[in-house]
Amino acid sequence: MSSKRKAQEAFGTPQGSSVGCEHAKVPSSESEGEGSSSPSSATSTPAVQFSTYSTRSVLGSKDSGFCVRLSPDECVVAVGVYDLWLKTGVVTVNGAVIRPKSGPHRVYCPGTHALPRIVARGRDAIVVLDSCDNELEKLEPMSPIFHNLWKHWEAPGSFRLLDNARHDDLVRPLHTLEVDKPTEFALDKLSAPHARANGRPYRIMAVGAKSSGKSTFNRLLCNTLLSRNSVTKVQYLDLDPGQPEFGPPGIVSLVEITAPILGPPFTHPASAQPTKYKVLRSHAIAATSFKDDSAHYVACVHDLLRRASNKHPLVINTCGWLSGLGASVLVELCSLLKPTNVVLLEPIDAGLAAQLQEVATDGTIFERLSRQPRHASMRTPAEARNMQMMSYFHSRHVRANQEQRWSGKPLSAVRAWIVKYGGPDAGIQAVLSYGQAPSLEFLAEVLDGAIVALVTIDREHEAEAYNLPRDNTKDDHEDNAGGAASPTMPPLEQHLRRSPEGLPYLGSDHIGCSTPLHPTHSACIGLAIVRAIDPITKEIHLITPLPDRLLAPLATTRQPLALVRGSFDHPDWAYLEELQSKAHHLHEDGYYDDDYYSKDDLRRCKEELEDVKGRPWVSKAARAGIEGAVWRLRHPPMPAGGR
């Protein structure tokens, strides 16, 4: 087999300095008035009213922000990112009740999602919107999926106030988050102080098809619960591996929430550190769907449920797959989770609703909510997953009271975590492949450049974690490269097969499926991209956002670690980040910015953009028209039966 170039080459040569990002500018008074439409917005787009405050209520408008007095039920809407302060009164935003002296609340309002409305409740409220550094803008130069999310780049400040849809400088199909009366009533009922069943808080499970508003409802519910004085924490059972709320796709998790959720999923990646959104435990499904192994998925849910506390409300986010296997698993989860409340979001099949009611406990209350209006989406589901994955890999460790931060470096400039997979000091015990697995001789090729899950193993229950058979013998076809198994070998070593590069592979046969890890004795701590595999030193280079403090004990045998590959979306965006970033800062007229690159850097940049033959999986395909050429991904060859 011909040798394949490594993923390290696809990422490009690591750079010594990160790609910078211009700080967000501050707003001017022109942003707040009743405003005239820009020439580009003077179209047939209907003038849907967003903000309803009067210009006479504006108390302050300067470079650093905006202050307005809202009468009851008046609202203000903006696109971008801002810090929300409240001087007097009470307002609601995304279902969260904001009161004075509660500190600033960072609100993310990208144009790809429904814009939140800041609404005064009960009496007049004085609201302050401050501009802030939009850390997520650092990702825009590296990927087109982050283009045109916020305000126009020439507009001052980090946000743009909108009186109506025509005030958007980028002429996008914007819409606001509208909550109808039945939904408001259901949220109030579920978050009432007496909302307890048999002495424990509610377990609330929302059920709905894709695009039914299930994720939005769950965010509103969490925010409404946290607004009650009696609730300090909400636990969130994130069971949708395709569209998770807090983690990267392919993961199911239990998350502890202590602050309102004021942005879409890619704006608040949770971590194991004590932050606003803390991951208590997570498991790798290694796919955006559980179709390949629903039994393992249910086992992971069962383990997460065991870790949930009965002292706090539990909000359960389920999948939007409501037919066939998806419906069967949902009914099984309803029986397992024993929710006190099930919210059915229309449209939903009558037969499925009847099955859920049949398996639910006698005290379970069912609520039905009508279908919400659907709006055109600016991103496909695959692009939304890529945004969430890219946000995860660029997220940076922050302390408990800090706002989330992101790195503006392409992943080619990120220092890799190097860990041994062979020898007495090996940090990686085994490599597993969920779903259809590749042949042993192709393992390194398939791993190279792929996303893998980092899974820690309970040392005291190692055999149970790997689901090893009770007799520690190997089949004839599973002999190690070094000879037959010895009765004195550790149980795991007797079942490992070594690839030509020495990778420790735990599989059922040469092209079969690996038995998944037992969720009771293992836990996923994060994801990584395999940057390179060194067969000489028996080391693997991983790119991961996990902090060094968490990685240090994993580099040796002090904490057993397994790598799990599966059907994660291929990280095409990662290979193109450096090229996209350079192209973003290199204009056709030859203009360049010294803050980003020197003249020599720009010369080399031009050469790289013209010739990408040295980069595996990346090719330049010419096309007709003024837009020129585009980059495409060349995927590595896969063995028969592999993925």
PDB file of C-alpha atoms in Angstrom, residues 188-203 313 340:
ATOM      1  CA  ASP A 188     -45.088  29.238  34.227  1.00  0.00           C
ATOM      2  CA  LYS A 189     -46.848  26.054  35.264  1.00  0.00           C
ATOM      3  CA  LEU A 190     -43.699  23.919  35.033  1.00  0.00           C
ATOM      4  CA  SER A 191     -41.587  26.409  36.963  1.00  0.00           C
ATOM      5  CA  ALA A 192     -44.094  27.146  39.737  1.00  0.00           C
ATOM      6  CA  PRO A 193     -42.578  26.998  43.268  1.00  0.00           C
ATOM      7  CA  HIS A 194     -44.851  24.090  44.193  1.00  0.00           C
ATOM      8  CA  ALA A 195     -43.820  22.135  41.090  1.00  0.00           C
ATOM      9  CA  ARG A 196     -42.711  19.033  42.898  1.00  0.00           C
ATOM     10  CA  ALA A 197     -43.855  15.445  42.611  1.00  0.00           C
ATOM     11  CA  ASN A 198     -43.558  13.038  45.515  1.00  0.00           C
ATOM     12  CA  GLY A 199     -41.115  15.350  47.259  1.00  0.00           C
ATOM     13  CA  ARG A 200     -38.690  15.742  44.340  1.00  0.00           C
ATOM     14  CA  PRO A 201     -38.338  18.363  41.592  1.00  0.00           C
ATOM     15  CA  TYR A 202     -39.802  17.828  38.186  1.00  0.00           C
ATOM     16  CA  ARG A 203     -38.185  15.744  35.486  1.00  0.00           C
ATOM     17  CA  PRO A 313     -35.002  20.126  38.394  1.00  0.00           C
ATOM     18  CA  THR A 340     -42.990  13.812  35.882  1.00  0.00           C
TER      19      THR A 340
END
